[in-house]
């Protein structure tokens, strides 16, 4: 199979309200993103330098939702799919962002949230207005069961997934907040309406979509109760899902809906979809990646991995075996829903661990997704009670980008940003741009290395069996090149056996050698990339 652009791309997720504020109202916006595109990829640096230029070398941006929204779930509650939230800009500023990004070789992928709308969306207002409204069946309305909710389904955000509408005497389903009613994708008019949304953005030049909770779009036709979660066992989050969503997610018919989206995409050249898929059974992940469905699905395993070589190793091997050599995985360390990884990795040597994690992310067989700010080691920010915005407590990983040491980190000229910033004196882009040993410099070099290495970008993956317990060693091999990656998860040096090799990169800042061979030493928390001669 010919390689596709999204296999070779390094993605960068931007939370639009927090990247850069161009008009001084304290909220990040599209013009702010456009103004900082050169930071991500100036379209020039790559190929000219060894990664020491100013630009990161990003190939594609995923924008968290930009549509009008009452912001109950910060944009994941869309009230108009075909416009831009006024805080963020206009369709004209969006068009300019796309044009400027494309000029630099950066693709733009939008967040598509089809499972639910805002309760303020015109479709839902109509649907709610009466039982006989033509759009009534666009949402999932049911009669109650003995005066209570129609079944036992619960919302991912807690409580029942059903809300009673006193005016019409029926209940509507919301898999998330009550302000986010679920659409009915068994209704062909809804399917057609969502296809029109997809076409609207493709016609404007977007290169694809990140599709929110895609496996949840279809529910059991009979609305059967989900089984009780066994209380006597310690279940992982994924094991819980198998019970909690038996009939409310991951139903066989969802694949028809996805195929329909794909047919629309395939009407345009080189477009892609990456789905947020939480399958009830990990084995069904591959079912979403068939030739006529999603090109990519998120793989959240690193987000839940403890800091242990064996844990990362088993997660990588699980993905490799679930997907097989032909499907193309993805890897993610952080996103807008979970605490940032540098914070998850603890206090004292968190930075060294985050450096190792960066090397891991960017040497995997699979597309890496970087979350804005991780390239400068931005940690989660503690949010004072009176500044909290998100009902689910996720503000700490969504704080404004720290560009400079200036007031409000150079993010805004307003006196206050929409969310508080972290310590901008300690961590900011400007400072790291001038420092060859910074986290930013490491990301830049890693991205450059990945792009210019056949083995790293498209080679096979194989775990090295002979590694100390607290080290993860693996091989990436292409016909023309062999690379070995060695990561020492322990806080003490470890001896490893290596073939004769030259060092492509090490996170150990005092390592001076450029060749290794035989029994060699990995420093504490060192990540090392070797080119086998
Ligand atoms: C997943 C998104 O990543 C999350 O931020 C959102 O709250 C839910 N889907 C609901 O749309
Ligand atoms: Ca603004």
Short mmCIF file of C-alpha atoms and ligand atoms in Angstrom, two decimals:
data_model
loop_
_atom_site.label_atom_id
_atom_site.label_comp_id
_atom_site.label_asym_id
_atom_site.label_seq_id
_atom_site.Cartn_x
_atom_site.Cartn_y
_atom_site.Cartn_z
CA UNK A 1 0.00 0.00 0.00
CA UNK A 2 1.33 3.45 -0.90
CA UNK A 3 2.12 5.58 2.10
CA UNK A 4 -0.35 8.30 2.95
CA UNK A 5 0.54 11.75 4.27
CA UNK A 6 -1.04 11.11 7.67
CA UNK A 7 1.29 8.15 8.24
CA UNK A 8 4.36 10.32 7.92
CA UNK A 9 2.88 13.36 9.61
CA UNK A 10 3.66 14.67 13.07
CA UNK A 11 0.38 16.07 14.43
CA UNK A 12 0.05 18.93 16.89
CA UNK A 13 -3.18 19.45 18.85
CA UNK A 14 -4.13 23.05 19.55
CA UNK A 15 -6.71 24.02 22.11
CA UNK A 16 -7.77 27.20 20.28
CA UNK A 17 -8.74 29.29 23.31
CA UNK A 18 -5.29 28.78 24.77
CA UNK A 19 -2.73 29.12 21.99
CA UNK A 20 -2.42 32.84 21.27
CA UNK A 21 -4.74 35.84 21.64
CA UNK A 22 -4.49 38.24 18.69
CA UNK A 23 -7.15 40.79 19.65
CA UNK A 24 -6.39 41.28 23.32
CA UNK A 25 -9.60 39.97 24.88
CA UNK A 26 -7.79 37.33 26.93
CA UNK A 27 -9.01 34.42 24.78
CA UNK A 28 -6.90 32.62 22.21
CA UNK A 29 -8.23 32.90 18.64
CA UNK A 30 -7.68 31.79 15.05
CA UNK A 31 -5.69 34.90 14.13
CA UNK A 32 -3.42 34.13 17.06
CA UNK A 33 -2.78 30.67 15.64
CA UNK A 34 -2.10 32.09 12.19
CA UNK A 35 0.40 34.53 13.69
CA UNK A 36 2.36 31.65 15.24
CA UNK A 37 2.40 29.20 12.33
CA UNK A 38 6.11 29.77 11.69
CA UNK A 39 6.81 28.41 15.15
CA UNK A 40 5.17 25.13 14.13
CA UNK A 41 6.54 24.97 10.62
CA UNK A 42 7.90 27.87 8.60
CA UNK A 43 7.99 25.69 5.50
CA UNK A 44 11.69 26.47 5.11
CA UNK A 45 13.71 25.21 8.04
CA UNK A 46 13.28 21.51 7.44
CA UNK A 47 15.84 20.10 5.06
CA UNK A 48 18.02 23.17 5.39
CA UNK A 49 19.26 22.47 8.87
CA UNK A 50 19.78 19.66 11.33
CA UNK A 51 16.73 20.68 13.29
CA UNK A 52 18.47 23.63 14.89
CA UNK A 53 16.22 26.15 13.13
CA UNK A 54 13.39 27.93 14.87
CA UNK A 55 10.56 25.81 13.56
CA UNK A 56 9.31 22.58 15.11
CA UNK A 57 8.54 20.80 11.86
CA UNK A 58 4.88 19.98 12.51
CA UNK A 59 2.92 18.61 9.52
CA UNK A 60 -0.67 18.85 10.68
CA UNK A 61 -2.66 20.73 13.26
CA UNK A 62 -5.74 19.30 14.97
CA UNK A 63 -7.89 22.12 16.29
CA UNK A 64 -10.20 21.30 19.20
CA UNK A 65 -13.73 22.55 18.33
CA UNK A 66 -13.96 26.03 16.85
CA UNK A 67 -17.72 26.15 16.28
CA UNK A 68 -20.25 28.39 18.01
CA UNK A 69 -21.09 26.87 21.36
CA UNK A 70 -22.57 27.93 24.70
CA UNK A 71 -19.37 26.37 26.15
CA UNK A 72 -21.01 24.04 28.64
CA UNK A 73 -18.38 21.51 27.52
CA UNK A 74 -16.00 24.13 26.08
CA UNK A 75 -16.87 23.66 22.44
CA UNK A 76 -17.81 19.97 22.52
CA UNK A 77 -21.38 21.24 22.69
CA UNK A 78 -21.84 22.66 19.20
CA UNK A 79 -24.72 25.04 18.48
CA UNK A 80 -23.85 25.61 14.80
CA UNK A 81 -21.64 23.20 12.87
CA UNK A 82 -21.05 25.56 9.96
CA UNK A 83 -19.64 28.63 11.61
CA UNK A 84 -16.83 29.83 13.89
CA UNK A 85 -17.30 30.80 17.53
CA UNK A 86 -17.15 34.62 17.70
CA UNK A 87 -14.53 34.42 20.48
CA UNK A 88 -12.25 32.61 18.03
CA UNK A 89 -12.89 34.54 14.83
CA UNK A 90 -14.94 34.29 11.67
CA UNK A 91 -15.13 32.06 8.62
CA UNK A 92 -12.85 34.61 6.93
CA UNK A 93 -10.20 34.30 9.63
CA UNK A 94 -10.54 30.52 9.35
CA UNK A 95 -9.99 30.64 5.59
CA UNK A 96 -6.91 32.74 6.15
CA UNK A 97 -5.57 30.26 8.70
CA UNK A 98 -6.05 27.39 6.24
CA UNK A 99 -4.36 29.31 3.42
CA UNK A 100 -1.40 30.36 5.58
CA UNK A 101 -1.03 26.86 6.99
CA UNK A 102 -1.13 25.25 3.56
CA UNK A 103 1.44 27.72 2.27
CA UNK A 104 3.82 26.30 4.88
CA UNK A 105 2.92 22.69 4.19
CA UNK A 106 0.82 22.37 7.38
CA UNK A 107 -2.48 20.52 7.10
CA UNK A 108 -5.55 21.45 9.13
CA UNK A 109 -7.73 18.85 10.80
CA UNK A 110 -10.91 19.96 12.56
CA UNK A 111 -12.66 18.41 15.51
CA UNK A 112 -16.03 17.02 14.40
CA UNK A 113 -18.51 16.34 17.20
CA UNK A 114 -21.33 14.31 15.62
CA UNK A 115 -22.57 12.26 18.58
CA UNK A 116 -24.32 15.17 20.24
CA UNK A 117 -25.14 18.83 19.73
CA UNK A 118 -25.64 21.60 22.22
CA UNK A 119 -29.16 21.85 23.63
CA UNK A 120 -29.05 25.35 22.11
CA UNK A 121 -28.60 24.02 18.55
CA UNK A 122 -31.56 24.94 16.31
CA UNK A 123 -32.10 21.23 15.59
CA UNK A 124 -32.62 20.43 19.24
CA UNK A 125 -34.75 23.48 19.93
CA UNK A 126 -37.08 22.29 17.18
CA UNK A 127 -36.92 18.69 18.29
CA UNK A 128 -37.81 19.68 21.83
CA UNK A 129 -40.65 21.98 20.80
CA UNK A 130 -43.23 19.18 20.45
CA UNK A 131 -43.63 15.44 20.08
CA UNK A 132 -44.85 15.94 16.52
CA UNK A 133 -42.10 18.26 15.32
CA UNK A 134 -40.44 16.90 12.14
CA UNK A 135 -37.10 16.98 13.94
CA UNK A 136 -38.40 15.11 17.01
CA UNK A 137 -36.76 11.91 15.80
CA UNK A 138 -33.41 13.63 15.18
CA UNK A 139 -32.65 13.04 18.87
CA UNK A 140 -33.27 10.07 21.16
CA UNK A 141 -36.59 10.69 22.91
CA UNK A 142 -38.20 7.93 24.97
CA UNK A 143 -41.03 7.53 27.42
CA UNK A 144 -40.05 6.95 31.07
CA UNK A 145 -40.21 3.60 32.82
CA UNK A 146 -42.56 3.73 35.82
CA UNK A 147 -42.05 7.46 36.13
CA UNK A 148 -38.26 7.10 36.09
CA UNK A 149 -35.64 7.22 33.32
CA UNK A 150 -36.22 4.91 30.31
CA UNK A 151 -33.26 2.68 31.21
CA UNK A 152 -30.16 2.50 33.42
CA UNK A 153 -27.65 4.11 31.06
CA UNK A 154 -25.33 6.55 32.74
CA UNK A 155 -23.61 9.64 31.41
CA UNK A 156 -19.82 9.55 31.03
CA UNK A 157 -19.88 12.71 33.13
CA UNK A 158 -21.90 11.11 35.93
CA UNK A 159 -25.55 10.48 36.76
CA UNK A 160 -28.27 9.21 34.47
CA UNK A 161 -27.85 9.70 30.71
CA UNK A 162 -31.53 10.73 30.52
CA UNK A 163 -33.10 14.12 31.11
CA UNK A 164 -36.84 14.61 31.55
CA UNK A 165 -38.48 17.29 29.45
CA UNK A 166 -41.57 18.34 31.40
CA UNK A 167 -43.13 20.24 28.50
CA UNK A 168 -43.37 17.21 26.23
CA UNK A 169 -43.42 14.53 28.94
CA UNK A 170 -40.54 12.51 27.44
CA UNK A 171 -36.88 11.93 28.23
CA UNK A 172 -33.91 12.64 25.93
CA UNK A 173 -30.59 10.85 25.96
CA UNK A 174 -27.32 12.66 26.69
CA UNK A 175 -24.18 10.54 26.90
CA UNK A 176 -22.33 13.54 28.37
CA UNK A 177 -23.78 16.72 29.97
CA UNK A 178 -27.53 17.32 29.90
CA UNK A 179 -26.68 20.31 27.69
CA UNK A 180 -25.39 17.79 25.08
CA UNK A 181 -28.34 15.80 23.69
CA UNK A 182 -27.34 12.79 21.53
CA UNK A 183 -28.32 12.80 17.87
CA UNK A 184 -30.15 9.82 16.36
CA UNK A 185 -27.92 8.38 13.64
CA UNK A 186 -30.53 5.76 12.77
CA UNK A 187 -32.45 8.63 11.18
CA UNK A 188 -31.24 9.12 7.56
CA UNK A 189 -31.95 12.86 7.74
CA UNK A 190 -29.44 13.20 10.57
CA UNK A 191 -26.87 11.24 8.59
CA UNK A 192 -27.46 13.50 5.58
CA UNK A 193 -27.21 16.64 7.73
CA UNK A 194 -23.86 15.52 9.15
CA UNK A 195 -22.58 14.68 5.66
CA UNK A 196 -23.45 18.23 4.66
CA UNK A 197 -21.41 19.53 7.61
CA UNK A 198 -18.44 17.42 6.55
CA UNK A 199 -18.71 18.70 2.96
CA UNK A 200 -19.02 22.29 4.18
CA UNK A 201 -15.55 22.12 5.79
CA UNK A 202 -13.94 19.96 3.12
CA UNK A 203 -15.06 22.53 0.55
CA UNK A 204 -13.25 25.16 2.64
CA UNK A 205 -10.05 23.16 2.31
CA UNK A 206 -9.71 21.28 5.59
CA UNK A 207 -7.63 18.14 5.34
CA UNK A 208 -9.63 15.95 7.67
CA UNK A 209 -11.37 15.49 10.98
CA UNK A 210 -10.72 14.24 14.46
CA UNK A 211 -14.07 12.64 15.23
CA UNK A 212 -15.31 12.87 18.81
CA UNK A 213 -16.52 9.69 20.59
CA UNK A 214 -17.18 8.09 17.24
CA UNK A 215 -18.02 4.62 18.58
CA UNK A 216 -20.94 6.07 20.52
CA UNK A 217 -22.88 7.39 17.53
CA UNK A 218 -25.24 4.40 17.46
CA UNK A 219 -27.05 2.91 20.44
CA UNK A 220 -28.91 -0.36 20.88
CA UNK A 221 -32.18 -0.17 18.92
CA UNK A 222 -34.10 -1.63 21.88
CA UNK A 223 -32.41 0.57 24.49
CA UNK A 224 -31.68 -2.46 26.69
CA UNK A 225 -30.27 -1.88 30.17
CA UNK A 226 -26.51 -2.06 30.47
CA UNK A 227 -25.28 -4.87 32.76
CA UNK A 228 -24.32 -4.02 36.32
CA UNK A 229 -20.61 -3.40 36.85
CA UNK A 230 -19.31 -6.18 39.14
CA UNK A 231 -18.38 -4.66 42.49
CA UNK A 232 -16.12 -7.43 43.66
CA UNK A 233 -13.34 -6.82 41.14
CA UNK A 234 -10.80 -4.10 40.51
CA UNK A 235 -11.53 -3.13 36.93
CA UNK A 236 -9.45 -0.98 34.62
CA UNK A 237 -11.19 1.92 32.94
CA UNK A 238 -11.53 -0.10 29.73
CA UNK A 239 -12.93 -3.13 31.55
CA UNK A 240 -15.54 -0.93 33.19
CA UNK A 241 -16.59 0.38 29.79
CA UNK A 242 -17.42 -3.15 28.68
CA UNK A 243 -20.20 -3.19 31.27
CA UNK A 244 -21.18 0.44 31.45
CA UNK A 245 -21.62 0.81 27.70
CA UNK A 246 -22.65 -2.68 26.60
CA UNK A 247 -25.68 -1.33 24.74
CA UNK A 248 -24.92 2.40 24.59
CA UNK A 249 -21.69 2.34 22.57
CA UNK A 250 -19.67 0.33 20.07
CA UNK A 251 -22.72 -1.27 18.40
CA UNK A 252 -22.22 -3.09 15.07
CA UNK A 253 -24.32 -0.58 13.09
CA UNK A 254 -21.95 2.28 13.94
CA UNK A 255 -19.67 0.98 11.22
CA UNK A 256 -22.29 1.85 8.58
CA UNK A 257 -22.31 5.43 9.81
CA UNK A 258 -18.53 5.62 9.70
CA UNK A 259 -18.48 4.15 6.19
CA UNK A 260 -20.93 6.86 5.16
CA UNK A 261 -18.62 9.59 6.51
CA UNK A 262 -15.71 7.94 4.71
CA UNK A 263 -17.55 7.95 1.38
CA UNK A 264 -17.99 11.70 1.71
CA UNK A 265 -14.30 12.15 2.51
CA UNK A 266 -13.25 9.98 -0.39
CA UNK A 267 -15.00 12.38 -2.73
CA UNK A 268 -12.03 14.68 -2.08
CA UNK A 269 -8.34 13.89 -2.56
CA UNK A 270 -6.09 13.03 0.40
CA UNK A 271 -8.51 13.64 3.26
CA UNK A 272 -8.46 11.69 6.52
CA UNK A 273 -10.37 10.93 9.72
CA UNK A 274 -8.86 10.03 13.06
CA UNK A 275 -11.46 8.71 15.44
CA UNK A 276 -11.71 8.96 19.18
CA UNK A 277 -12.54 5.31 19.72
CA UNK A 278 -12.98 3.74 23.14
CA UNK A 279 -13.94 0.22 22.14
CA UNK A 280 -15.56 -1.93 24.80
CA UNK A 281 -13.20 -4.69 23.80
CA UNK A 282 -9.64 -3.63 22.87
CA UNK A 283 -9.67 -6.22 20.10
CA UNK A 284 -12.35 -4.34 18.23
CA UNK A 285 -10.11 -1.29 17.69
CA UNK A 286 -8.92 -2.82 14.41
CA UNK A 287 -12.55 -3.09 13.22
CA UNK A 288 -12.67 0.69 12.99
CA UNK A 289 -9.57 0.82 10.81
CA UNK A 290 -10.89 -1.10 7.83
CA UNK A 291 -10.12 0.21 4.35
CA UNK A 292 -13.52 1.90 4.05
CA UNK A 293 -13.72 3.29 7.62
CA UNK A 294 -11.29 5.36 9.70
CA UNK A 295 -7.73 5.86 8.55
CA UNK A 296 -6.63 6.29 12.15
CA UNK A 297 -7.91 5.82 15.68
CA UNK A 298 -6.47 7.27 18.84
CA UNK A 299 -4.54 4.97 21.06
CA UNK A 300 -4.72 6.21 24.63
CA UNK A 301 -2.58 3.52 26.20
CA UNK A 302 0.35 5.82 27.01
CA UNK A 303 -2.01 8.18 28.85
CA UNK A 304 -2.73 5.42 31.34
CA UNK A 305 0.69 3.84 31.53
CA UNK A 306 2.57 3.94 34.81
CA UNK A 307 6.23 4.97 34.49
CA UNK A 308 7.65 1.48 34.04
CA UNK A 309 9.54 -0.04 31.14
CA UNK A 310 7.42 -3.20 31.30
CA UNK A 311 4.16 -1.20 31.22
CA UNK A 312 5.13 0.78 28.13
CA UNK A 313 6.52 -2.31 26.50
CA UNK A 314 3.35 -4.34 26.95
CA UNK A 315 1.19 -1.48 25.70
CA UNK A 316 3.26 -1.11 22.54
CA UNK A 317 3.25 -4.84 21.93
CA UNK A 318 -0.50 -4.99 22.48
CA UNK A 319 -1.06 -2.30 19.85
CA UNK A 320 1.34 -3.99 17.44
CA UNK A 321 -0.43 -7.31 17.77
CA UNK A 322 -3.99 -5.91 17.76
CA UNK A 323 -3.43 -3.87 14.63
CA UNK A 324 -0.95 -6.05 12.77
CA UNK A 325 1.81 -4.87 10.45
CA UNK A 326 -0.51 -3.28 7.88
CA UNK A 327 -2.63 -1.03 10.07
CA UNK A 328 -1.00 2.16 11.24
CA UNK A 329 -1.18 3.02 14.96
CA UNK A 330 -1.15 6.41 16.68
CA UNK A 331 0.47 7.46 19.93
CA UNK A 332 -0.41 10.24 22.38
CA UNK A 333 1.12 11.29 25.69
CA UNK A 334 -1.28 14.10 26.60
CA UNK A 335 -4.46 15.78 25.43
CA UNK A 336 -7.14 18.19 26.62
CA UNK A 337 -8.92 15.61 28.78
CA UNK A 338 -6.16 14.33 31.09
CA UNK A 339 -3.45 15.83 33.29
CA UNK A 340 -0.32 16.62 31.26
CA UNK A 341 2.22 13.82 31.26
CA UNK A 342 5.09 15.79 32.77
CA UNK A 343 2.84 16.28 35.80
CA UNK A 344 1.68 12.66 35.80
CA UNK A 345 5.31 11.56 35.93
CA UNK A 346 5.84 13.09 39.37
CA UNK A 347 8.01 15.83 40.74
CA UNK A 348 11.73 15.23 41.11
CA UNK A 349 12.82 13.76 37.79
CA UNK A 350 9.66 14.52 35.82
CA UNK A 351 11.56 16.53 33.27
CA UNK A 352 14.02 13.71 32.53
CA UNK A 353 11.07 11.35 32.19
CA UNK A 354 9.25 13.73 29.87
CA UNK A 355 12.36 13.83 27.68
CA UNK A 356 12.40 10.05 27.51
CA UNK A 357 8.68 10.06 26.74
CA UNK A 358 9.28 12.48 23.87
CA UNK A 359 11.87 10.14 22.41
CA UNK A 360 9.45 7.23 22.81
CA UNK A 361 6.54 9.09 21.20
CA UNK A 362 8.64 10.15 18.23
CA UNK A 363 10.29 6.78 17.61
CA UNK A 364 7.12 4.67 17.59
CA UNK A 365 5.74 2.87 14.56
CA UNK A 366 2.69 5.08 14.33
CA UNK A 367 1.66 8.70 13.98
CA UNK A 368 2.63 10.87 16.96
CA UNK A 369 0.15 13.44 18.30
CA UNK A 370 1.80 16.23 20.30
CA UNK A 371 -0.36 18.31 22.64
CA UNK A 372 0.46 22.04 22.49
CA UNK A 373 2.91 23.05 25.19
CA UNK A 374 4.31 19.58 25.82
CA UNK A 375 7.25 20.53 23.59
CA UNK A 376 8.33 23.08 26.21
CA UNK A 377 7.47 20.82 29.14
CA UNK A 378 4.43 22.81 30.25
CA UNK A 379 3.02 21.14 33.37
CA UNK A 380 -0.58 21.07 34.53
CA UNK A 381 -1.51 24.32 36.25
CA UNK A 382 -3.30 24.49 39.58
CA UNK A 383 -6.53 26.45 39.10
CA UNK A 384 -7.90 28.48 42.04
CA UNK A 385 -11.53 27.69 42.85
CA UNK A 386 -12.83 31.04 41.59
CA UNK A 387 -11.18 30.59 38.18
CA UNK A 388 -12.40 27.09 37.40
CA UNK A 389 -14.23 26.85 34.08
CA UNK A 390 -14.67 23.21 33.13
CA UNK A 391 -17.39 21.25 34.99
CA UNK A 392 -15.21 18.15 34.72
CA UNK A 393 -12.10 19.78 36.21
CA UNK A 394 -9.91 19.60 33.10
CA UNK A 395 -8.78 23.26 33.09
CA UNK A 396 -5.29 22.48 34.38
CA UNK A 397 -4.19 20.92 31.08
CA UNK A 398 -5.87 23.64 28.98
CA UNK A 399 -4.04 26.73 30.22
CA UNK A 400 -2.57 29.35 27.87
CA UNK A 401 0.62 28.67 25.94
CA UNK A 402 3.66 30.16 27.63
CA UNK A 403 5.42 32.11 24.88
CA UNK A 404 7.64 34.49 26.84
CA UNK A 405 8.53 35.51 30.40
CA UNK A 406 6.45 38.66 29.98
CA UNK A 407 3.19 39.33 31.73
CA UNK A 408 0.68 36.61 30.89
CA UNK A 409 3.40 34.74 29.07
CA UNK A 410 3.05 36.81 25.91
CA UNK A 411 -0.23 34.96 25.34
CA UNK A 412 -2.43 38.04 25.59
CA UNK A 413 -2.15 41.79 26.10
CA UNK A 414 -5.31 41.71 28.21
CA UNK A 415 -4.87 42.16 31.95
CA UNK A 416 -6.16 38.66 32.54
CA UNK A 417 -6.19 35.52 30.38
CA UNK A 418 -9.32 33.33 30.32
CA UNK A 419 -7.48 30.73 32.42
CA UNK A 420 -4.50 31.36 34.69
CA UNK A 421 -1.03 30.66 33.29
CA UNK A 422 1.70 28.48 34.72
CA UNK A 423 5.15 29.74 35.73
CA UNK A 424 6.17 31.63 32.59
CA UNK A 425 9.53 32.71 34.00
CA UNK A 426 10.62 29.13 34.37
CA UNK A 427 9.06 27.75 31.20
CA UNK A 428 8.52 29.66 27.97
CA UNK A 429 9.13 29.27 24.26
CA UNK A 430 11.42 32.28 23.88
CA UNK A 431 13.85 31.06 26.50
CA UNK A 432 13.96 27.55 25.09
CA UNK A 433 14.45 28.71 21.51
CA UNK A 434 17.84 30.03 22.53
CA UNK A 435 18.86 26.94 24.49
CA UNK A 436 20.21 23.90 22.64
CA UNK A 437 19.61 21.71 25.69
CA UNK A 438 15.95 22.67 26.15
CA UNK A 439 12.91 20.42 25.85
CA UNK A 440 11.93 22.41 22.77
CA UNK A 441 15.29 21.72 21.14
CA UNK A 442 14.81 18.02 21.87
CA UNK A 443 11.37 17.96 20.22
CA UNK A 444 12.75 19.83 17.22
CA UNK A 445 15.66 17.44 16.83
CA UNK A 446 13.47 14.39 17.34
CA UNK A 447 10.95 15.50 14.72
CA UNK A 448 13.76 16.23 12.32
CA UNK A 449 15.40 12.89 13.02
CA UNK A 450 12.14 11.01 12.53
CA UNK A 451 11.46 12.70 9.23
CA UNK A 452 14.89 12.00 7.87
CA UNK A 453 15.03 8.39 9.00
CA UNK A 454 13.30 5.71 6.97
CA UNK A 455 13.62 3.30 9.89
CA UNK A 456 11.92 5.67 12.34
CA UNK A 457 9.23 6.96 10.03
CA UNK A 458 8.15 3.73 8.34
CA UNK A 459 10.23 0.82 9.63
CA UNK A 460 9.01 -2.27 11.43
CA UNK A 461 8.93 -2.48 15.23
CA UNK A 462 10.56 -5.25 17.28
CA UNK A 463 11.14 -5.34 21.03
CA UNK A 464 14.62 -6.40 22.07
CA UNK A 465 14.21 -9.42 24.35
CA UNK A 466 17.58 -9.05 26.06
CA UNK A 467 17.14 -5.89 28.08
CA UNK A 468 17.41 -5.19 31.80
CA UNK A 469 13.98 -5.23 33.51
CA UNK A 470 13.73 -1.49 33.87
CA UNK A 471 14.90 -0.71 30.35
CA UNK A 472 12.87 -0.72 27.16
CA UNK A 473 14.91 -1.46 24.07
CA UNK A 474 13.46 -1.82 20.60
CA UNK A 475 14.45 -1.92 16.95
CA UNK A 476 12.99 -0.02 14.05
CA UNK A 477 14.05 -1.42 10.73
CA UNK A 478 13.63 -0.34 7.12
CA UNK A 479 15.33 -2.05 4.19
CA UNK A 480 17.93 0.70 4.08
CA UNK A 481 18.41 1.51 7.75
CA UNK A 482 18.36 -0.05 11.23
CA UNK A 483 17.81 1.99 14.36
CA UNK A 484 17.84 0.85 17.96
CA UNK A 485 16.20 2.84 20.74
CA UNK A 486 17.14 2.25 24.37
CA UNK A 487 15.29 3.83 27.29
CA UNK A 488 16.42 3.51 30.88
CA UNK A 489 13.40 3.96 33.16
CA UNK A 490 15.43 3.56 36.34
CA UNK A 491 17.18 6.26 38.35
CA UNK A 492 20.48 4.38 38.19
CA UNK A 493 22.77 3.54 35.26
CA UNK A 494 22.17 0.22 33.45
CA UNK A 495 24.43 -1.92 31.31
CA UNK A 496 23.15 -3.00 27.94
CA UNK A 497 24.54 -4.96 25.03
CA UNK A 498 24.64 -3.06 21.75
CA UNK A 499 25.92 -3.84 18.27
CA UNK A 500 28.44 -1.44 16.80
CA UNK A 501 26.45 1.74 16.32
CA UNK A 502 26.64 5.47 16.02
CA UNK A 503 24.67 7.68 18.38
CA UNK A 504 21.96 9.67 16.65
CA UNK A 505 20.65 11.25 19.83
CA UNK A 506 20.87 10.98 23.58
CA UNK A 507 18.91 12.80 26.27
CA UNK A 508 21.96 12.58 28.51
CA UNK A 509 23.41 16.06 28.22
CA UNK A 510 26.87 15.08 29.28
CA UNK A 511 27.35 12.10 26.99
CA UNK A 512 30.30 12.87 24.75
CA UNK A 513 30.87 9.64 22.79
CA UNK A 514 29.43 9.28 19.31
CA UNK A 515 29.94 5.53 18.81
CA UNK A 516 29.01 2.57 20.99
CA UNK A 517 29.49 -1.20 20.78
CA UNK A 518 29.53 -4.23 23.05
CA UNK A 519 28.55 -3.78 26.68
CA UNK A 520 27.69 -0.12 27.13
CA UNK A 521 26.18 2.02 29.81
CA UNK A 522 22.86 3.84 29.76
CA UNK A 523 22.75 6.70 32.25
CA UNK A 524 19.86 7.07 34.70
CA UNK A 525 16.72 8.13 32.81
CA UNK A 526 18.56 8.23 29.52
CA UNK A 527 16.96 7.72 26.13
CA UNK A 528 19.39 6.81 23.41
CA UNK A 529 18.90 6.40 19.67
CA UNK A 530 21.48 4.39 17.79
CA UNK A 531 22.05 3.83 14.11
CA UNK A 532 23.33 0.32 13.64
CA UNK A 533 26.28 0.23 11.28
C1 LIG B 1 -14.33 13.67 24.16
C2 LIG B 1 -13.65 15.00 24.21
O1 LIG B 1 -12.27 14.81 24.06
C3 LIG B 1 -14.02 15.64 25.53
O2 LIG B 1 -13.29 16.82 25.75
C4 LIG B 1 -15.50 15.91 25.53
O3 LIG B 1 -15.88 16.42 26.79
C5 LIG B 1 -16.29 14.63 25.23
N1 LIG B 1 -15.76 13.89 24.15
C6 LIG B 1 -17.72 14.95 24.87
O4 LIG B 1 -17.77 15.56 23.61
CA1 LIG B 2 -8.90 36.80 21.39
#
